[in-house]
Tab-separated table of C-alpha atoms (C1' of nucleotides) in Angstrom:
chain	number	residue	atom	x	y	z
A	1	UNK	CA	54.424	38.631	8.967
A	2	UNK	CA	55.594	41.784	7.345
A	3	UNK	CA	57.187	39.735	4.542
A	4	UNK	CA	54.582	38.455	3.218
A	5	UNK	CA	52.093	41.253	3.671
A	6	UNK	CA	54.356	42.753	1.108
A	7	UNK	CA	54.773	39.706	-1.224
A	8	UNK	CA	50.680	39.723	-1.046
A	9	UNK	CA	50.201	43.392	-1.872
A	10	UNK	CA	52.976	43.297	-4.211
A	11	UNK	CA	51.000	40.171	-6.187
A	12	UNK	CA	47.939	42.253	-5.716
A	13	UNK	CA	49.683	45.402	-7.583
A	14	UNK	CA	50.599	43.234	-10.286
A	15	UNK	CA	47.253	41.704	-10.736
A	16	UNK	CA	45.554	45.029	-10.742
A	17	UNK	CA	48.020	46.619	-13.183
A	18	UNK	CA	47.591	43.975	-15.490
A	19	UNK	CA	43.252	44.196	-15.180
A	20	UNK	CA	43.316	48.074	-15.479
A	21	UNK	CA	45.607	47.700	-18.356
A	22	UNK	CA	43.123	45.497	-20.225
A	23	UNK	CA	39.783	46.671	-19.292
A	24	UNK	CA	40.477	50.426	-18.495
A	25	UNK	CA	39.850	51.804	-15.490
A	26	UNK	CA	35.837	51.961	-15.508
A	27	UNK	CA	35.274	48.360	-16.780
A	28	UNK	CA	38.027	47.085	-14.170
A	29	UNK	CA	36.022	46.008	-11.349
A	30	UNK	CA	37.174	45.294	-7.887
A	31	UNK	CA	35.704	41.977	-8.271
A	32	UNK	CA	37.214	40.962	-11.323
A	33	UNK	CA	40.776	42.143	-9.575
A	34	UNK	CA	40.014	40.306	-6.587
A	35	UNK	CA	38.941	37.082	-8.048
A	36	UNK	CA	42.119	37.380	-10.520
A	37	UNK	CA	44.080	37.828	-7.607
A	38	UNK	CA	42.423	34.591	-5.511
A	39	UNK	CA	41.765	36.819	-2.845
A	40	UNK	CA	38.615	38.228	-1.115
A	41	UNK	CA	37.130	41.538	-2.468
A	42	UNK	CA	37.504	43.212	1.183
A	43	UNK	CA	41.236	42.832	0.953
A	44	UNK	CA	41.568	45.499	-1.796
A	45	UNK	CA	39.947	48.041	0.384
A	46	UNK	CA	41.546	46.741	3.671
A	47	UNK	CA	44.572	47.316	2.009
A	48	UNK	CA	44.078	50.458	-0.445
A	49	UNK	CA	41.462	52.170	1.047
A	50	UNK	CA	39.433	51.986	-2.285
A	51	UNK	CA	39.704	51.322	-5.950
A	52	UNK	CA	41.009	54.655	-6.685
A	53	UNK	CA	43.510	54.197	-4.007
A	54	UNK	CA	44.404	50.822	-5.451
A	55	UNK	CA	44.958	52.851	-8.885
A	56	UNK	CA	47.391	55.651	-7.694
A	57	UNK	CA	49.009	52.798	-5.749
A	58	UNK	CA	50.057	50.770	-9.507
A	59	UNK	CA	50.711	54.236	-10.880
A	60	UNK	CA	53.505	55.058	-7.722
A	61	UNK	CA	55.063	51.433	-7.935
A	62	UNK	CA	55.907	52.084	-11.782
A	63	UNK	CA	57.392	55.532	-11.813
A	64	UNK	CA	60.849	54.497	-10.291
A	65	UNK	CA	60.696	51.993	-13.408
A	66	UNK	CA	59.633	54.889	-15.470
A	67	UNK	CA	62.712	56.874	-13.711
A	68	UNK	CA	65.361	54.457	-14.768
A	69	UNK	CA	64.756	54.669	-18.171
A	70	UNK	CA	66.915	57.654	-18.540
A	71	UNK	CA	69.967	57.346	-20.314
A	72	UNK	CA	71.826	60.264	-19.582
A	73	UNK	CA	73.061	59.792	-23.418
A	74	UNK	CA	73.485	63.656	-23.660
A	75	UNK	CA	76.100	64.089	-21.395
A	76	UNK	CA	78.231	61.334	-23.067
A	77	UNK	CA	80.905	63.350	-24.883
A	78	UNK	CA	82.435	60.527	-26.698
A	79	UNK	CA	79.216	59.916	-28.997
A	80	UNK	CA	78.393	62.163	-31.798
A	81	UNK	CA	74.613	62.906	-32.342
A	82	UNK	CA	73.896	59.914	-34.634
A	83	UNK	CA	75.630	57.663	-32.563
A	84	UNK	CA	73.376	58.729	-29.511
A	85	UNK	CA	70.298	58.979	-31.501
A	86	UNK	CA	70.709	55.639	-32.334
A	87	UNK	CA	71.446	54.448	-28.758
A	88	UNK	CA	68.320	55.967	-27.580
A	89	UNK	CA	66.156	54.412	-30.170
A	90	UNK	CA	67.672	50.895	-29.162
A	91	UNK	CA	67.318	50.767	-25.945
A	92	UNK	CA	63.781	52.906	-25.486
A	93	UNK	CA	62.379	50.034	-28.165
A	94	UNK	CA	64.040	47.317	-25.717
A	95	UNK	CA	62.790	48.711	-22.536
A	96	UNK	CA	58.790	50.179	-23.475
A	97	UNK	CA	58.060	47.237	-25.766
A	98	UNK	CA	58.135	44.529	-23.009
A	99	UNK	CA	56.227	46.663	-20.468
A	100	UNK	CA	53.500	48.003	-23.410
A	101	UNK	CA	50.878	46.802	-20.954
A	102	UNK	CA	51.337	49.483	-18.784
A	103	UNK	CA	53.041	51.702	-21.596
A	104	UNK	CA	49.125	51.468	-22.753
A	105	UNK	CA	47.860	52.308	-19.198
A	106	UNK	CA	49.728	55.975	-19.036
A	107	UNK	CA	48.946	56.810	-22.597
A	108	UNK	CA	45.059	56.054	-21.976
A	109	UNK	CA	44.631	57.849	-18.476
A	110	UNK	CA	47.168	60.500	-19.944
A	111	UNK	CA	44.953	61.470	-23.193
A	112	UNK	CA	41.827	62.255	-20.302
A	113	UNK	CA	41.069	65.288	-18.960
A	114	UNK	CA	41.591	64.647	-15.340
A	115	UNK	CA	44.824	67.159	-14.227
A	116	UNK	CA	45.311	64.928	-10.879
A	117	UNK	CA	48.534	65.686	-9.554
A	118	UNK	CA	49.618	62.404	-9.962
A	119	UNK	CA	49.302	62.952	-13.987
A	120	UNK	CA	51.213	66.182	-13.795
A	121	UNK	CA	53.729	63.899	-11.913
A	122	UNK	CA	53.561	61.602	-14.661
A	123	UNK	CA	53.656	64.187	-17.233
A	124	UNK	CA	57.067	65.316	-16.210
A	125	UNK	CA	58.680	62.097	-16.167
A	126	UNK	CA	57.251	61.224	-19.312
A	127	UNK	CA	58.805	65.046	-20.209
A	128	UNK	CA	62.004	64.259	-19.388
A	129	UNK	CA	62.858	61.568	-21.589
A	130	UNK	CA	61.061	63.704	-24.224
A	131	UNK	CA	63.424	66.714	-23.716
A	132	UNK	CA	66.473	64.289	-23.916
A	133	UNK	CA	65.790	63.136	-27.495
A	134	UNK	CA	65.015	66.487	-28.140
A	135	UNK	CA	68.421	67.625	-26.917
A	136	UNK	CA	70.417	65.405	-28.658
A	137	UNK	CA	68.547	66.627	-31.625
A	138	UNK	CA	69.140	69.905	-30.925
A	139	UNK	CA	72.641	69.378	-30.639
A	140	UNK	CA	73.190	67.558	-33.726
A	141	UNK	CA	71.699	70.422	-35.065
A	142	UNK	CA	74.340	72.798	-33.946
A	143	UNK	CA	77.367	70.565	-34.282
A	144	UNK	CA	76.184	70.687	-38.084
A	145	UNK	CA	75.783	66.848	-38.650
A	146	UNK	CA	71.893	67.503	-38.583
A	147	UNK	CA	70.022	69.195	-41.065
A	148	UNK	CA	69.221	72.927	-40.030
A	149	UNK	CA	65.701	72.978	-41.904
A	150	UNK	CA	64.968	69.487	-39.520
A	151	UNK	CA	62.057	70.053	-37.324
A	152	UNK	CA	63.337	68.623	-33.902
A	153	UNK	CA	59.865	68.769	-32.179
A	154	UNK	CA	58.005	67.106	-34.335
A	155	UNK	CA	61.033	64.008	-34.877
A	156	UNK	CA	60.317	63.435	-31.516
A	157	UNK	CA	56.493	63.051	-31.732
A	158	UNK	CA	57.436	60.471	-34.720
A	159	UNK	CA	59.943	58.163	-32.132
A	160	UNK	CA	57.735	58.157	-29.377
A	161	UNK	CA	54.457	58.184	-31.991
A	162	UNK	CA	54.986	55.238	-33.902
A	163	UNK	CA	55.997	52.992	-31.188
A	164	UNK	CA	53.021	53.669	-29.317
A	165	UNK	CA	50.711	53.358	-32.454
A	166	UNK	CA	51.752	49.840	-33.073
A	167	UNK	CA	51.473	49.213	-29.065
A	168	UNK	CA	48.436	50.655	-28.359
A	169	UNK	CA	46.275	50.254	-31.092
A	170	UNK	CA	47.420	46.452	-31.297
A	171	UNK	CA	44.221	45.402	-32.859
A	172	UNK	CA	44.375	47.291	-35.710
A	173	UNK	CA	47.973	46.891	-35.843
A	174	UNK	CA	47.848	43.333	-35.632
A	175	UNK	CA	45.515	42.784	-38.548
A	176	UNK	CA	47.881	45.839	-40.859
A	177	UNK	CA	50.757	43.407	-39.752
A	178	UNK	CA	49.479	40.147	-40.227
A	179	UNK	CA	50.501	39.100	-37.335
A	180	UNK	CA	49.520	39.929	-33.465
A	181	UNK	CA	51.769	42.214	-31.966
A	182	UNK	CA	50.851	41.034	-28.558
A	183	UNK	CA	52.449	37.592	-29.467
A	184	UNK	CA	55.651	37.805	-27.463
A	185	UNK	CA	57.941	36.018	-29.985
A	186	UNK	CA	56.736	37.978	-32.891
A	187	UNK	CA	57.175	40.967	-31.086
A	188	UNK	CA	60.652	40.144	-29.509
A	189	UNK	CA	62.262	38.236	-32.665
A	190	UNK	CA	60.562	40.026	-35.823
A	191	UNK	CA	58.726	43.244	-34.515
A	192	UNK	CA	61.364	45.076	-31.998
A	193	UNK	CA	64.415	44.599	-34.739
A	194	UNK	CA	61.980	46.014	-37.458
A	195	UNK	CA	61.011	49.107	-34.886
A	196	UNK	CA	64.313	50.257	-34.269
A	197	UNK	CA	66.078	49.442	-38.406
A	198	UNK	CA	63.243	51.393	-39.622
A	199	UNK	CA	63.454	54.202	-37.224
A	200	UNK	CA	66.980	54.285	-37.664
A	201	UNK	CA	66.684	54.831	-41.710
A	202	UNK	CA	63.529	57.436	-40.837
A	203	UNK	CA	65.327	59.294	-39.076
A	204	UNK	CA	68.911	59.401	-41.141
A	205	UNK	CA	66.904	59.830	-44.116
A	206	UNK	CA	65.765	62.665	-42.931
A	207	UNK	CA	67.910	64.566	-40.339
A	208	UNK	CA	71.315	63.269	-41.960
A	209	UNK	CA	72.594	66.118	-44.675
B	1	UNK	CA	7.574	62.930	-40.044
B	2	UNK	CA	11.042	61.999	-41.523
B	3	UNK	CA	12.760	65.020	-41.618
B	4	UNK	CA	11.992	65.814	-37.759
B	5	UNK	CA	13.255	62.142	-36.391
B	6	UNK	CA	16.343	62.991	-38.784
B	7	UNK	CA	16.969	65.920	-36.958
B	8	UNK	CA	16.136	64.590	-33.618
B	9	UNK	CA	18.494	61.238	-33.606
B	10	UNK	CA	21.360	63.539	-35.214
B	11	UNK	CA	21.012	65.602	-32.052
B	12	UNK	CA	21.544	63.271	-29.614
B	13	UNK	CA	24.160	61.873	-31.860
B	14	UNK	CA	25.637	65.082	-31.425
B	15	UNK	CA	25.241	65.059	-27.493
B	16	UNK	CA	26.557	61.953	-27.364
B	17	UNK	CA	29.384	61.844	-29.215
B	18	UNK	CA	29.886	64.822	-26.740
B	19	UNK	CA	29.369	63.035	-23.690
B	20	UNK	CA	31.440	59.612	-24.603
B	21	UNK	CA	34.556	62.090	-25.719
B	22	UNK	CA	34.430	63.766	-22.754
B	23	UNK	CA	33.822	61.070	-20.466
B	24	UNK	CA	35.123	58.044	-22.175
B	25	UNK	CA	32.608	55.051	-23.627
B	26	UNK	CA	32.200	53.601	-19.771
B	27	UNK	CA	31.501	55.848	-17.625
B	28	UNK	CA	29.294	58.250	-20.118
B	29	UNK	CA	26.288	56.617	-19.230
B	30	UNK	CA	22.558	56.344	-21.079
B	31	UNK	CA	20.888	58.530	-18.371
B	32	UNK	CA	23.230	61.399	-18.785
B	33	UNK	CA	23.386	61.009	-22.729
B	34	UNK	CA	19.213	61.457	-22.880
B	35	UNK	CA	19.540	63.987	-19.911
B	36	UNK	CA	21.877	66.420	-21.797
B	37	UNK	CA	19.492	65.705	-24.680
B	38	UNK	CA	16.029	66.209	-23.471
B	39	UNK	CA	14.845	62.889	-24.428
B	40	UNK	CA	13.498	60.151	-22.873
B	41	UNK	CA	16.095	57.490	-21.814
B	42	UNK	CA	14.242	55.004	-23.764
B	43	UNK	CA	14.807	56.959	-26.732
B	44	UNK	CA	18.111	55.983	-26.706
B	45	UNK	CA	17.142	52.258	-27.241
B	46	UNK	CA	13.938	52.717	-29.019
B	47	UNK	CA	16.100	54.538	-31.994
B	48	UNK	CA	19.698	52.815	-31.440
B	49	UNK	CA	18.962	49.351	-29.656
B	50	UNK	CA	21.681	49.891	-27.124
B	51	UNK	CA	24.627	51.617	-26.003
B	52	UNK	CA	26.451	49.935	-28.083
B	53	UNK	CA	24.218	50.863	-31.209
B	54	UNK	CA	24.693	54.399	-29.961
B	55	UNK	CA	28.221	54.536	-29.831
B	56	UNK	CA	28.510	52.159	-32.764
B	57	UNK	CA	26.362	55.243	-34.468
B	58	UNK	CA	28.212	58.164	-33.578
B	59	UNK	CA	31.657	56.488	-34.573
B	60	UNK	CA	29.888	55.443	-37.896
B	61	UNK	CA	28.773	59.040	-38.494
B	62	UNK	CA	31.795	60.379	-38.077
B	63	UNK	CA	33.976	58.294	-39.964
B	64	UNK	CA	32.092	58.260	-43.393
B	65	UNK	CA	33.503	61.798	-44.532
B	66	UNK	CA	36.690	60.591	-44.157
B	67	UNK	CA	36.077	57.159	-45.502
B	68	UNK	CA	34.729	58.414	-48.534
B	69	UNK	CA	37.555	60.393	-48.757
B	70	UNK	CA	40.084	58.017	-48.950
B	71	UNK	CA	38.389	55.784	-51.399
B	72	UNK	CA	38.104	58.407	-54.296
B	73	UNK	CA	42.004	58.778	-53.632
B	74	UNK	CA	43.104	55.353	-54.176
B	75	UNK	CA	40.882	54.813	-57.620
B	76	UNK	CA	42.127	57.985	-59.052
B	77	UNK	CA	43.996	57.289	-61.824
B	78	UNK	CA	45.345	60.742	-62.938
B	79	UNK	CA	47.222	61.191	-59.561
B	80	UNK	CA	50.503	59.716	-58.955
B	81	UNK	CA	51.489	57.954	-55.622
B	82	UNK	CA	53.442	60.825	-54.082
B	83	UNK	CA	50.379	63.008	-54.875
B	84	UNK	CA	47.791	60.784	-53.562
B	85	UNK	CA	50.502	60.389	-49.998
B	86	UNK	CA	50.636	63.900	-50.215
B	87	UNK	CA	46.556	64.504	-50.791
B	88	UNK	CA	45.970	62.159	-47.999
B	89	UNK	CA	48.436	63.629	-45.516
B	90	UNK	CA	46.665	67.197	-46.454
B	91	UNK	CA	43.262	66.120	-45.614
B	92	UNK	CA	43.952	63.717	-43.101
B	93	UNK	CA	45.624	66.782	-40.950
B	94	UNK	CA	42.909	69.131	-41.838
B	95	UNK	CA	39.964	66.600	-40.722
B	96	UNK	CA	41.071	64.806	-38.383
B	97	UNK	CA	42.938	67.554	-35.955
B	98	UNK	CA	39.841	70.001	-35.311
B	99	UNK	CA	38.177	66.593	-33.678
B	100	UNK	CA	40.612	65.766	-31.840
B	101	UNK	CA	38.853	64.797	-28.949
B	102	UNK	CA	36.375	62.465	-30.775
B	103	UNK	CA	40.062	60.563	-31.894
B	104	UNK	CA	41.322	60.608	-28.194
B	105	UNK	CA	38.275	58.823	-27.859
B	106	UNK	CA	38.496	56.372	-30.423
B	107	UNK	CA	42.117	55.454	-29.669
B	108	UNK	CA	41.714	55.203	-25.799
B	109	UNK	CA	39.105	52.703	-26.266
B	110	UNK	CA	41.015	51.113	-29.220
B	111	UNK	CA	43.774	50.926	-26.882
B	112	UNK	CA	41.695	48.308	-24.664
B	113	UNK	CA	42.367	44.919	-24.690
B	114	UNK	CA	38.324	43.921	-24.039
B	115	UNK	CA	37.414	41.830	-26.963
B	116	UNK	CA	33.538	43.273	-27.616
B	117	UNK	CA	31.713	42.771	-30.612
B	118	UNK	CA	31.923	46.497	-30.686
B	119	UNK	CA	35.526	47.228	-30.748
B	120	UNK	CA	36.036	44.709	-33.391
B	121	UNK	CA	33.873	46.941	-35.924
B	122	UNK	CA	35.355	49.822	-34.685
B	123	UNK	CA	39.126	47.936	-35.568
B	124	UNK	CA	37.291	47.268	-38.763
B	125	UNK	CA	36.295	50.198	-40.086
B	126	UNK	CA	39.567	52.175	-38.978
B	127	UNK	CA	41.231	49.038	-40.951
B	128	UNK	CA	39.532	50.357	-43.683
B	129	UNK	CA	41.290	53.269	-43.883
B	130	UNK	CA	44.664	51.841	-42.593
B	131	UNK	CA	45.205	49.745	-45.390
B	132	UNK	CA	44.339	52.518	-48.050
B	133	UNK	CA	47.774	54.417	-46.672
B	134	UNK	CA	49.333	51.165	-47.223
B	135	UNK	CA	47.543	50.840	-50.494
B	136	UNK	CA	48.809	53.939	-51.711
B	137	UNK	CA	52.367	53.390	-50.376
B	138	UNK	CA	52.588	50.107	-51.855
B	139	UNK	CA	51.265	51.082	-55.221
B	140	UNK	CA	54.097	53.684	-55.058
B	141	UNK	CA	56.738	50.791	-54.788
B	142	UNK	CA	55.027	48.751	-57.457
B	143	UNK	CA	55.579	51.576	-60.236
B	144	UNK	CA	58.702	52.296	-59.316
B	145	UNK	CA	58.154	55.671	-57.604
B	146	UNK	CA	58.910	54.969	-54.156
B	147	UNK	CA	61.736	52.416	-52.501
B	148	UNK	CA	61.609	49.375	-52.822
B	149	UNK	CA	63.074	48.910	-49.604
B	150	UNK	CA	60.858	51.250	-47.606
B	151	UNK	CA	58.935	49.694	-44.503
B	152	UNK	CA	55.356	50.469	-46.095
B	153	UNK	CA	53.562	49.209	-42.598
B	154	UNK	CA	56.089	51.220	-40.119
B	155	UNK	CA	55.155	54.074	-42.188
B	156	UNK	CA	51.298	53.952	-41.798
B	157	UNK	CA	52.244	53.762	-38.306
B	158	UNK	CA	54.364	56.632	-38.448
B	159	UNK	CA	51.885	59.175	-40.618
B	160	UNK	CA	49.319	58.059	-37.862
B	161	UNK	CA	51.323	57.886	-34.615
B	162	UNK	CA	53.109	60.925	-35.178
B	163	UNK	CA	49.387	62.745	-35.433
B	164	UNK	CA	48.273	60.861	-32.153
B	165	UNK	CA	51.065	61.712	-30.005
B	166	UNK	CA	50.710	65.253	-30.632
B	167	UNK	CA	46.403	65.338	-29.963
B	168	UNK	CA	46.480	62.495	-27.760
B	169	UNK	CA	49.603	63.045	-24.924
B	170	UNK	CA	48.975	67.227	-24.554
B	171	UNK	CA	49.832	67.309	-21.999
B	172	UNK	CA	53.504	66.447	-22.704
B	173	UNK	CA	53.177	67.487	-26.278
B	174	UNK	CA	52.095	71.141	-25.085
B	175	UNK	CA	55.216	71.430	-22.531
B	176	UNK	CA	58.014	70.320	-25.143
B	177	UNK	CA	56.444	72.298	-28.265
B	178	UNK	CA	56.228	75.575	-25.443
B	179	UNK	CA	52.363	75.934	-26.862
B	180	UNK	CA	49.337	74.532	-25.627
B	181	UNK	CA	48.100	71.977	-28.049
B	182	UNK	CA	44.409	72.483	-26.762
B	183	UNK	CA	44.535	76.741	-28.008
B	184	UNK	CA	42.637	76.355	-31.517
B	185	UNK	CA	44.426	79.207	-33.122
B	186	UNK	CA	47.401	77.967	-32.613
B	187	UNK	CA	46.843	74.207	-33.759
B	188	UNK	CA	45.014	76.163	-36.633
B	189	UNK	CA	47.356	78.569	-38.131
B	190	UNK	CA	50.781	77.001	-36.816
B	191	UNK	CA	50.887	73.548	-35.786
B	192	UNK	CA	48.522	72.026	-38.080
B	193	UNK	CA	50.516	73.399	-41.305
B	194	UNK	CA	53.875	72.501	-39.643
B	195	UNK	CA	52.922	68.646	-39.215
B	196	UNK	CA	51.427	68.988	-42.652
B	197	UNK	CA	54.883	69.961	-43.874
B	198	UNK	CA	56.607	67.571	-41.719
B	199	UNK	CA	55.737	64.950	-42.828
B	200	UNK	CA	55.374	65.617	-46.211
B	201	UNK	CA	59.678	66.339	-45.782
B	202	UNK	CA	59.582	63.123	-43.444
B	203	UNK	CA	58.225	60.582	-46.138
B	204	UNK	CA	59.538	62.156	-49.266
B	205	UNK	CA	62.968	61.772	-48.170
B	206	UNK	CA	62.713	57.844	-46.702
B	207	UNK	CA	60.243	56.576	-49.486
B	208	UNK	CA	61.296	59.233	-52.591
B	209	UNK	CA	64.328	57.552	-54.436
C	1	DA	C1'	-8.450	53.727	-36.810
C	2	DA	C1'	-3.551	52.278	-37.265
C	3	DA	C1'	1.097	53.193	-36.580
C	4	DA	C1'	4.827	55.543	-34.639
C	5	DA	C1'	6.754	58.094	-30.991
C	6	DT	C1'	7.245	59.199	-26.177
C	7	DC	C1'	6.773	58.686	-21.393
C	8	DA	C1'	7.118	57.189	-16.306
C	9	DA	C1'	8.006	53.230	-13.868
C	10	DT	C1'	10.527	49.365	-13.084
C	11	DC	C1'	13.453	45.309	-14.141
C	12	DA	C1'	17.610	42.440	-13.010
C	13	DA	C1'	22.455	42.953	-12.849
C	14	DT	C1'	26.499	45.025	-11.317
C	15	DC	C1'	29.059	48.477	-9.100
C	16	DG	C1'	32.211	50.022	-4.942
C	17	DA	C1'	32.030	49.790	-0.268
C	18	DT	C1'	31.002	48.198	4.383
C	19	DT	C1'	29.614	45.343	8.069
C	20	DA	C1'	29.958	41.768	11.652
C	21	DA	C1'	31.799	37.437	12.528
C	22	DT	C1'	35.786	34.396	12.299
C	23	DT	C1'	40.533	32.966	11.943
C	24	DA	C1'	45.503	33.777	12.272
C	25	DA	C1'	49.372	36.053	14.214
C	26	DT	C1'	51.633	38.632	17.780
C	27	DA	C1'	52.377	40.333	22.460
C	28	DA	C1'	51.853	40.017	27.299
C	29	DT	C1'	51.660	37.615	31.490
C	30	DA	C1'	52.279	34.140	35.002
D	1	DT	C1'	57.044	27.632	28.494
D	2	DA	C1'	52.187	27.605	28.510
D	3	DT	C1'	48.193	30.394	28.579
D	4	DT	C1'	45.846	34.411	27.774
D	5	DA	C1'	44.987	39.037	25.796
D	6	DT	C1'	45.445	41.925	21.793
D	7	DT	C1'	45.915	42.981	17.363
D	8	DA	C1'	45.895	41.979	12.459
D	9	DA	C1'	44.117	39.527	8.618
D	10	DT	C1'	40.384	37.325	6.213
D	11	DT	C1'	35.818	35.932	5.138
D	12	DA	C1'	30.781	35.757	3.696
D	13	DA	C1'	26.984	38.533	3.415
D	14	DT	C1'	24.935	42.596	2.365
D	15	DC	C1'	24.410	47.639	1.770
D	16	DG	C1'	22.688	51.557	-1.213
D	17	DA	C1'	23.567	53.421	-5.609
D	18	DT	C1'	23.862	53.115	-10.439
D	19	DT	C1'	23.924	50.730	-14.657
D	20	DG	C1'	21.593	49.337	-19.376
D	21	DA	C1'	17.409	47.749	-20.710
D	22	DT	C1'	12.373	46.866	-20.927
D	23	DT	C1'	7.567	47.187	-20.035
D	24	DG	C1'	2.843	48.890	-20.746
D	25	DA	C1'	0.347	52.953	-20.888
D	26	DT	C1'	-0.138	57.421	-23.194
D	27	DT	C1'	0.396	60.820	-26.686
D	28	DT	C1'	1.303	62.172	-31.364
D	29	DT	C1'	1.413	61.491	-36.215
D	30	DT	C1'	-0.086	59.320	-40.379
DNA sequence: AAAAATCAATCAATCGATTAATTAATAATA
DNA sequence: TATTATTAATTAATCGATTGATTGATTTTT
């Protein structure tokens, strides 16, 4: 039934993305995914062809995800840049947080060598939502609420940088902290609010005039 | 003799510290490590008692520069905090950027949720230097110098984040700053002074008073 | 001669992948 | 509708290759 192939494959995709996203891709085995799964090691390749076909096939579910993060903030004329910085910073802290599992997945594959096309692909989304921050920084910038001497480039590296530092490095994170950051209430009642109010005061303390 | 086994097990440190950056810790394996050396594969365990020991040895290596570094900051007495943030953010930009892709390594395996004996030293000893940033930061708020209400944790996250996005994502990093991150003259006589600068600007103006 | 270093050979374990046999689901036929 | 033919899904078993590690013999150094 072509239902519940799906629902199978789909549960298969989500047990997979959570292994590689633990173990990496090398120390992911097909066996470990299969048992996880509760289904027989043949499946994966009756299904995906191989491991790396089961891998490109997480990577493809996600991007749409990936996709909708996109604000379209900088065509919002009623918002000054403040107002949209701000925005951004709430809701890419809301959305990437949750999903660091796989958040952790790009960045590792990403910082490899390998130029598949499906990390170009996954460069440019990643770009995009890069360039938009950027662009509202830019255009604070030229409105004149920004400061001029601001380096716009390098703000950006310090949004997306310090979220994924406390996300990916959770370990060492967790024991600076003193508390695990992969403890969902910690991270959703104390760590998220204290992500964005101290990114928001970064960031005004230094672009602000 | 001494001075000959010295040299030797420092040159396949150096090949493997090659290898495992290039490759990643799983899939660099022993054979290829002694093969790229010209030793013996049971070299490798005869001088290092495993993988493990190997990789445990080349981190250990590397880090004890920089280590040794940051301890004579934070018991000098004759500098102030800004000077030691500012000391630290000097070195740590000039060291730590021309390996870059030893720390790609270090923070895509850190980035793993595996639970080895081995990534818990490895969490250690980068603790080590983690909490002399915070150290110095909070020292700075305990005489006065620095905010008292200045998120001393975020901002370790941010002086290292902000570094690892740029060396770590180049991919995207290279496409938004129009440059590629990888061309050593240009890390070398632009982008390494203008993070240097950066966030000198970024953290004087949120933790200065 | 004693100790340390090095080697080829091999160990058991695990890897991804594949096979052949079996069961379940669907389509075709009478 | 009942039975059969066909296809799809699933399984246990096993393949060859590779992994990290170890052995015992051999060479080199002390």
């Amino acid at each position: 039934m072509e239902k519940d192939k799906s629902d199978k494959k789909d549960h298969i995709l989500d047990v997979a993305e959570k292994v590689f996203s633990d173990l990496g891709y090398d120390a992911a085995s097909t066996r470990t995914i299969s048992g996880e799964a509760g289904v027989n090691m043949a499946m994966l390749n009756y299904y995906f062809g191989s491991k790396e076909g089961l891998f490109l096939a997480v990577f493809e579910r996600k991007i749409e995800m990936f996709r909708s993060m996109l604000q379209n903030l900088g065509n919002d004329a009623s918002m000054n840049a403040w107002d949209k910085l701000d925005a951004f910073i709430e809701a890419f802290i809301n959305k990437v947080v949750v999903n660091s599992c796989f958040a952790k997945l790009i960045n590792r594959e990403m910082s490899l060598n390998r130029r598949d096309g499906l990390m170009d692909k996954i460069g440019d989304i990643l770009l995009t939502n890069v360039l938009e921050v950027k662009k509202i920084i830019d255009d604070g910038k030229a409105s004149g609420q920004f400061r001029q001497e601001a380096d716009t480039e390098m703000a950006v590296a310090t949004i997306f940088g310090t979220k994924n530092y406390i996300t990916n490095t959770s370990l060492v994170a967790s024991k600076m902290l003193g508390n695990d950051v992969n403890d969902a209430a910690y991270m959703e009642n104390e760590l998220k609010p204290r992500i964005k109010k101290y990114l928001k005061e970064l960031l005004k303390a230094y672009l602000l005039k």
